[in-house]
Amino acid sequence: MQTVSLLSFVSVVIVLATSYCDAFTRNDFPEHFLFGAATSAYQWEGAADEDGRTPSVWDTFSHSDERGNGDIACDGYHKYKEDVKLMAEMGLEAFRFSISWTRLIPNGRGPLNPKGLTFYKNLIKELRGHGIEPHVTLYHYDLPQVLEDEYGGWIDRKIIKDFTAFADVCFREFGDDVKLWTTINEANIFAIGAYSEGILPPGHCSTNKLVNCSIGNSSTEPYIAGHNLLLAHASASKLYRLKYKSKQRGSIGFSIYAYGLSPYTNSEDDGIATERAKDFFSGWMLKPLVFGDYPEVMKRILGSRLPVFSEEESKQVKGSSDFVGIIHYTTIYITNSKPTPSLLPSNRDFFTDMGVETIFIGNSSFFTFDTIPWGFESVLEYLKQSYNNPPIYILENGLPLKHDSTLQDSERVEYTQGYIGAMLNAIKNGSDTRGYFLWSVIDLYELLAGYKSSFGLYYVNFSDPGLKRSPKLSASWYTGFLNGTIHVDPPKLSASS
């Protein structure tokens, strides 16, 4: 591929944007609003067996199929200075990344790995030196394999103590330079994918016939794991507030995946089903965090399969997040599914419990998304109205396209400007949204797609030994937007659009 500089796309981007009115710019957002982009440790760092790092469940899981793995990924471990320079040239104000638990604490607990500690200190220093705010996620699916083997990871309450100790190390070592912490990445989808559907590590399931799970119980484990995720978050949050917050003055939050959810028809049944889906997808985690307990509809449907908070646990979980991290990509339609009374509780899973059928709009699926900005605005409006308008950071939003050498990703530009416009509309309508992170800075190893599709603003040539980075049109568009040289017309946000 020919060498392409970031600035060489600017004229193309400006031409693309001229069809939009001078409706909004970066300057229309609140003064302290953060625009950034994101990665995660396993998807970006590579160096899987270097400098003391040991396997996580993600290593084990990714080596069990043919979609590739993160052994090398983008080699961010060795190329972080180059990547931070690209971020600075793009004008990023913040960078979201995660810390590999096994790179920092190879045995899951106990002694630190000096080389892992040095890597993260250097990365944070490099970001700060370029004026980029680090936003750190503690857990992005990569539980130490040794803890999974020892006691089963997130389905055992022992994880609460080990996760809190890991968080303590991170707060102590990095907290003077990190002001934004997310404890758990998209906890709801993690619990569903890892323990009901078997499509995320450690790959537990009992009802998904499309996935070869050797262990699991889809009727109980997602709710046990979800309960322990909330308790681990609350424990780490309590530790931070008691031990570090007064000195470090940071904020700590919890992340969920939030689909836009809309009734498929105008029928009462589909309307009720959509509200139930909102409680299952979002309320499952947010109602305990904001109000101290699970949604009533979940308690009624699940009965004894849903764990119960003690009075003390309820108090600890309630109010434990300074902000909510939202991960949003697309919108789906919801229709009520026919009840299956003959289905025994032991044969149920998250989706049969929820009692709905999901219909992806247009050509969307779990792997490809349509541009549906009105659904994004509806998510932010729902959170404002239903959960006391919490502070929100959009921790992931982006468009996957086939990974190839085509740098003219105009579809991603259209998607991004539409969703940023939808977010601005929500903010003008009172949403306390404080930051936006595009997924992803560069092409990564994607868990569900390997290297076949990508979200990156920068193309990575995975066939090149040097893993050469080249800017896509979207990188230049984002640069122009952040610099105030691109003016964007607000998207049409009605459901009929």
PDB file of N, CA and C in Angstrom, residues 91-138:
ATOM      1  N   GLY A  91      -5.963  14.712  17.107  1.00  0.00           N
ATOM      2  CA  GLY A  91      -6.607  15.687  17.977  1.00  0.00           C
ATOM      3  C   GLY A  91      -7.441  15.068  19.084  1.00  0.00           C
ATOM      4  N   LEU A  92      -7.210  13.779  19.378  1.00  0.00           N
ATOM      5  CA  LEU A  92      -7.983  13.132  20.434  1.00  0.00           C
ATOM      6  C   LEU A  92      -7.745  13.822  21.778  1.00  0.00           C
ATOM      7  N   GLU A  93      -8.825  13.985  22.514  1.00  0.00           N
ATOM      8  CA  GLU A  93      -8.756  14.600  23.837  1.00  0.00           C
ATOM      9  C   GLU A  93      -8.658  13.555  24.942  1.00  0.00           C
ATOM     10  N   ALA A  94      -9.022  12.300  24.616  1.00  0.00           N
ATOM     11  CA  ALA A  94      -8.999  11.229  25.604  1.00  0.00           C
ATOM     12  C   ALA A  94      -8.792   9.896  24.892  1.00  0.00           C
ATOM     13  N   PHE A  95      -8.272   8.929  25.630  1.00  0.00           N
ATOM     14  CA  PHE A  95      -8.051   7.579  25.114  1.00  0.00           C
ATOM     15  C   PHE A  95      -8.518   6.588  26.152  1.00  0.00           C
ATOM     16  N   ARG A  96      -9.429   5.726  25.735  1.00  0.00           N
ATOM     17  CA  ARG A  96      -9.914   4.675  26.634  1.00  0.00           C
ATOM     18  C   ARG A  96      -9.168   3.379  26.330  1.00  0.00           C
ATOM     19  N   PHE A  97      -8.579   2.779  27.352  1.00  0.00           N
ATOM     20  CA  PHE A  97      -7.894   1.499  27.199  1.00  0.00           C
ATOM     21  C   PHE A  97      -8.127   0.682  28.461  1.00  0.00           C
ATOM     22  N   SER A  98      -7.808  -0.596  28.395  1.00  0.00           N
ATOM     23  CA  SER A  98      -7.955  -1.439  29.581  1.00  0.00           C
ATOM     24  C   SER A  98      -6.596  -1.945  30.028  1.00  0.00           C
ATOM     25  N   ILE A  99      -6.544  -2.382  31.264  1.00  0.00           N
ATOM     26  CA  ILE A  99      -5.317  -2.937  31.839  1.00  0.00           C
ATOM     27  C   ILE A  99      -5.436  -4.448  31.867  1.00  0.00           C
ATOM     28  N   SER A 100      -4.448  -5.120  31.294  1.00  0.00           N
ATOM     29  CA  SER A 100      -4.420  -6.569  31.316  1.00  0.00           C
ATOM     30  C   SER A 100      -4.069  -7.044  32.725  1.00  0.00           C
ATOM     31  N   TRP A 101      -5.023  -7.695  33.360  1.00  0.00           N
ATOM     32  CA  TRP A 101      -4.834  -8.183  34.729  1.00  0.00           C
ATOM     33  C   TRP A 101      -3.589  -9.068  34.804  1.00  0.00           C
ATOM     34  N   THR A 102      -3.431  -9.972  33.828  1.00  0.00           N
ATOM     35  CA  THR A 102      -2.312 -10.911  33.910  1.00  0.00           C
ATOM     36  C   THR A 102      -0.976 -10.300  33.496  1.00  0.00           C
ATOM     37  N   ARG A 103      -1.004  -9.147  32.844  1.00  0.00           N
ATOM     38  CA  ARG A 103       0.263  -8.463  32.584  1.00  0.00           C
ATOM     39  C   ARG A 103       0.741  -7.756  33.839  1.00  0.00           C
ATOM     40  N   LEU A 104      -0.199  -7.299  34.644  1.00  0.00           N
ATOM     41  CA  LEU A 104       0.148  -6.579  35.873  1.00  0.00           C
ATOM     42  C   LEU A 104       0.362  -7.530  37.048  1.00  0.00           C
ATOM     43  N   ILE A 105      -0.499  -8.544  37.170  1.00  0.00           N
ATOM     44  CA  ILE A 105      -0.406  -9.510  38.280  1.00  0.00           C
ATOM     45  C   ILE A 105      -0.506 -10.909  37.661  1.00  0.00           C
ATOM     46  N   PRO A 106       0.596 -11.494  37.248  1.00  0.00           N
ATOM     47  CA  PRO A 106       0.562 -12.735  36.463  1.00  0.00           C
ATOM     48  C   PRO A 106      -0.165 -13.902  37.129  1.00  0.00           C
ATOM     49  N   ASN A 107      -0.142 -13.984  38.442  1.00  0.00           N
ATOM     50  CA  ASN A 107      -0.796 -15.086  39.131  1.00  0.00           C
ATOM     51  C   ASN A 107      -2.220 -14.753  39.563  1.00  0.00           C
ATOM     52  N   GLY A 108      -2.734 -13.613  39.087  1.00  0.00           N
ATOM     53  CA  GLY A 108      -4.091 -13.219  39.459  1.00  0.00           C
ATOM     54  C   GLY A 108      -4.166 -12.498  40.777  1.00  0.00           C
ATOM     55  N   ARG A 109      -3.312 -12.866  41.676  1.00  0.00           N
ATOM     56  CA  ARG A 109      -3.166 -12.193  42.969  1.00  0.00           C
ATOM     57  C   ARG A 109      -1.701 -12.319  43.381  1.00  0.00           C
ATOM     58  N   GLY A 110      -1.286 -11.465  44.302  1.00  0.00           N
ATOM     59  CA  GLY A 110       0.095 -11.581  44.775  1.00  0.00           C
ATOM     60  C   GLY A 110       1.044 -10.614  44.093  1.00  0.00           C
ATOM     61  N   PRO A 111       2.287 -11.046  43.840  1.00  0.00           N
ATOM     62  CA  PRO A 111       3.343 -10.134  43.366  1.00  0.00           C
ATOM     63  C   PRO A 111       3.019  -9.475  42.034  1.00  0.00           C
ATOM     64  N   LEU A 112       3.443  -8.211  41.925  1.00  0.00           N
ATOM     65  CA  LEU A 112       3.293  -7.485  40.665  1.00  0.00           C
ATOM     66  C   LEU A 112       4.404  -7.866  39.696  1.00  0.00           C
ATOM     67  N   ASN A 113       4.098  -7.676  38.415  1.00  0.00           N
ATOM     68  CA  ASN A 113       5.080  -7.873  37.362  1.00  0.00           C
ATOM     69  C   ASN A 113       5.710  -6.519  37.049  1.00  0.00           C
ATOM     70  N   PRO A 114       6.979  -6.315  37.375  1.00  0.00           N
ATOM     71  CA  PRO A 114       7.604  -4.993  37.180  1.00  0.00           C
ATOM     72  C   PRO A 114       7.525  -4.492  35.747  1.00  0.00           C
ATOM     73  N   LYS A 115       7.675  -5.390  34.772  1.00  0.00           N
ATOM     74  CA  LYS A 115       7.648  -4.961  33.373  1.00  0.00           C
ATOM     75  C   LYS A 115       6.236  -4.549  32.952  1.00  0.00           C
ATOM     76  N   GLY A 116       5.237  -5.239  33.456  1.00  0.00           N
ATOM     77  CA  GLY A 116       3.867  -4.835  33.171  1.00  0.00           C
ATOM     78  C   GLY A 116       3.537  -3.499  33.805  1.00  0.00           C
ATOM     79  N   LEU A 117       3.984  -3.303  35.029  1.00  0.00           N
ATOM     80  CA  LEU A 117       3.771  -2.032  35.721  1.00  0.00           C
ATOM     81  C   LEU A 117       4.435  -0.894  34.950  1.00  0.00           C
ATOM     82  N   THR A 118       5.644  -1.127  34.486  1.00  0.00           N
ATOM     83  CA  THR A 118       6.370  -0.095  33.738  1.00  0.00           C
ATOM     84  C   THR A 118       5.656   0.244  32.437  1.00  0.00           C
ATOM     85  N   PHE A 119       5.133  -0.778  31.754  1.00  0.00           N
ATOM     86  CA  PHE A 119       4.440  -0.519  30.489  1.00  0.00           C
ATOM     87  C   PHE A 119       3.272   0.435  30.693  1.00  0.00           C
ATOM     88  N   TYR A 120       2.428   0.184  31.676  1.00  0.00           N
ATOM     89  CA  TYR A 120       1.256   1.034  31.865  1.00  0.00           C
ATOM     90  C   TYR A 120       1.638   2.415  32.377  1.00  0.00           C
ATOM     91  N   LYS A 121       2.640   2.497  33.208  1.00  0.00           N
ATOM     92  CA  LYS A 121       3.104   3.822  33.641  1.00  0.00           C
ATOM     93  C   LYS A 121       3.633   4.630  32.453  1.00  0.00           C
ATOM     94  N   ASN A 122       4.362   3.967  31.571  1.00  0.00           N
ATOM     95  CA  ASN A 122       4.898   4.651  30.393  1.00  0.00           C
ATOM     96  C   ASN A 122       3.791   5.056  29.434  1.00  0.00           C
ATOM     97  N   LEU A 123       2.798   4.185  29.251  1.00  0.00           N
ATOM     98  CA  LEU A 123       1.682   4.517  28.376  1.00  0.00           C
ATOM     99  C   LEU A 123       0.926   5.736  28.893  1.00  0.00           C
ATOM    100  N   ILE A 124       0.641   5.741  30.174  1.00  0.00           N
ATOM    101  CA  ILE A 124      -0.089   6.869  30.768  1.00  0.00           C
ATOM    102  C   ILE A 124       0.747   8.146  30.680  1.00  0.00           C
ATOM    103  N   LYS A 125       2.031   8.024  30.921  1.00  0.00           N
ATOM    104  CA  LYS A 125       2.919   9.185  30.816  1.00  0.00           C
ATOM    105  C   LYS A 125       2.932   9.724  29.389  1.00  0.00           C
ATOM    106  N   GLU A 126       2.970   8.821  28.420  1.00  0.00           N
ATOM    107  CA  GLU A 126       2.991   9.233  27.015  1.00  0.00           C
ATOM    108  C   GLU A 126       1.700   9.955  26.645  1.00  0.00           C
ATOM    109  N   LEU A 127       0.573   9.434  27.122  1.00  0.00           N
ATOM    110  CA  LEU A 127      -0.711  10.085  26.859  1.00  0.00           C
ATOM    111  C   LEU A 127      -0.743  11.479  27.476  1.00  0.00           C
ATOM    112  N   ARG A 128      -0.376  11.549  28.735  1.00  0.00           N
ATOM    113  CA  ARG A 128      -0.376  12.847  29.442  1.00  0.00           C
ATOM    114  C   ARG A 128       0.555  13.844  28.754  1.00  0.00           C
ATOM    115  N   GLY A 129       1.691  13.344  28.279  1.00  0.00           N
ATOM    116  CA  GLY A 129       2.651  14.223  27.613  1.00  0.00           C
ATOM    117  C   GLY A 129       2.113  14.823  26.324  1.00  0.00           C
ATOM    118  N   HIS A 130       1.127  14.164  25.728  1.00  0.00           N
ATOM    119  CA  HIS A 130       0.497  14.675  24.503  1.00  0.00           C
ATOM    120  C   HIS A 130      -0.857  15.314  24.782  1.00  0.00           C
ATOM    121  N   GLY A 131      -1.156  15.550  26.060  1.00  0.00           N
ATOM    122  CA  GLY A 131      -2.395  16.228  26.417  1.00  0.00           C
ATOM    123  C   GLY A 131      -3.635  15.375  26.247  1.00  0.00           C
ATOM    124  N   ILE A 132      -3.470  14.057  26.320  1.00  0.00           N
ATOM    125  CA  ILE A 132      -4.585  13.130  26.133  1.00  0.00           C
ATOM    126  C   ILE A 132      -4.981  12.529  27.480  1.00  0.00           C
ATOM    127  N   GLU A 133      -6.254  12.635  27.821  1.00  0.00           N
ATOM    128  CA  GLU A 133      -6.763  12.148  29.099  1.00  0.00           C
ATOM    129  C   GLU A 133      -6.934  10.626  29.047  1.00  0.00           C
ATOM    130  N   PRO A 134      -6.277   9.877  29.965  1.00  0.00           N
ATOM    131  CA  PRO A 134      -6.494   8.436  29.987  1.00  0.00           C
ATOM    132  C   PRO A 134      -7.799   8.070  30.695  1.00  0.00           C
ATOM    133  N   HIS A 135      -8.585   7.207  30.080  1.00  0.00           N
ATOM    134  CA  HIS A 135      -9.789   6.650  30.706  1.00  0.00           C
ATOM    135  C   HIS A 135      -9.562   5.142  30.785  1.00  0.00           C
ATOM    136  N   VAL A 136      -9.414   4.619  31.984  1.00  0.00           N
ATOM    137  CA  VAL A 136      -8.955   3.247  32.182  1.00  0.00           C
ATOM    138  C   VAL A 136     -10.111   2.319  32.555  1.00  0.00           C
ATOM    139  N   THR A 137     -10.220   1.213  31.832  1.00  0.00           N
ATOM    140  CA  THR A 137     -11.135   0.131  32.182  1.00  0.00           C
ATOM    141  C   THR A 137     -10.338  -0.971  32.869  1.00  0.00           C
ATOM    142  N   LEU A 138     -10.827  -1.415  34.015  1.00  0.00           N
ATOM    143  CA  LEU A 138     -10.113  -2.436  34.758  1.00  0.00           C
ATOM    144  C   LEU A 138     -10.350  -3.834  34.196  1.00  0.00           C
TER     145      LEU A 138
END
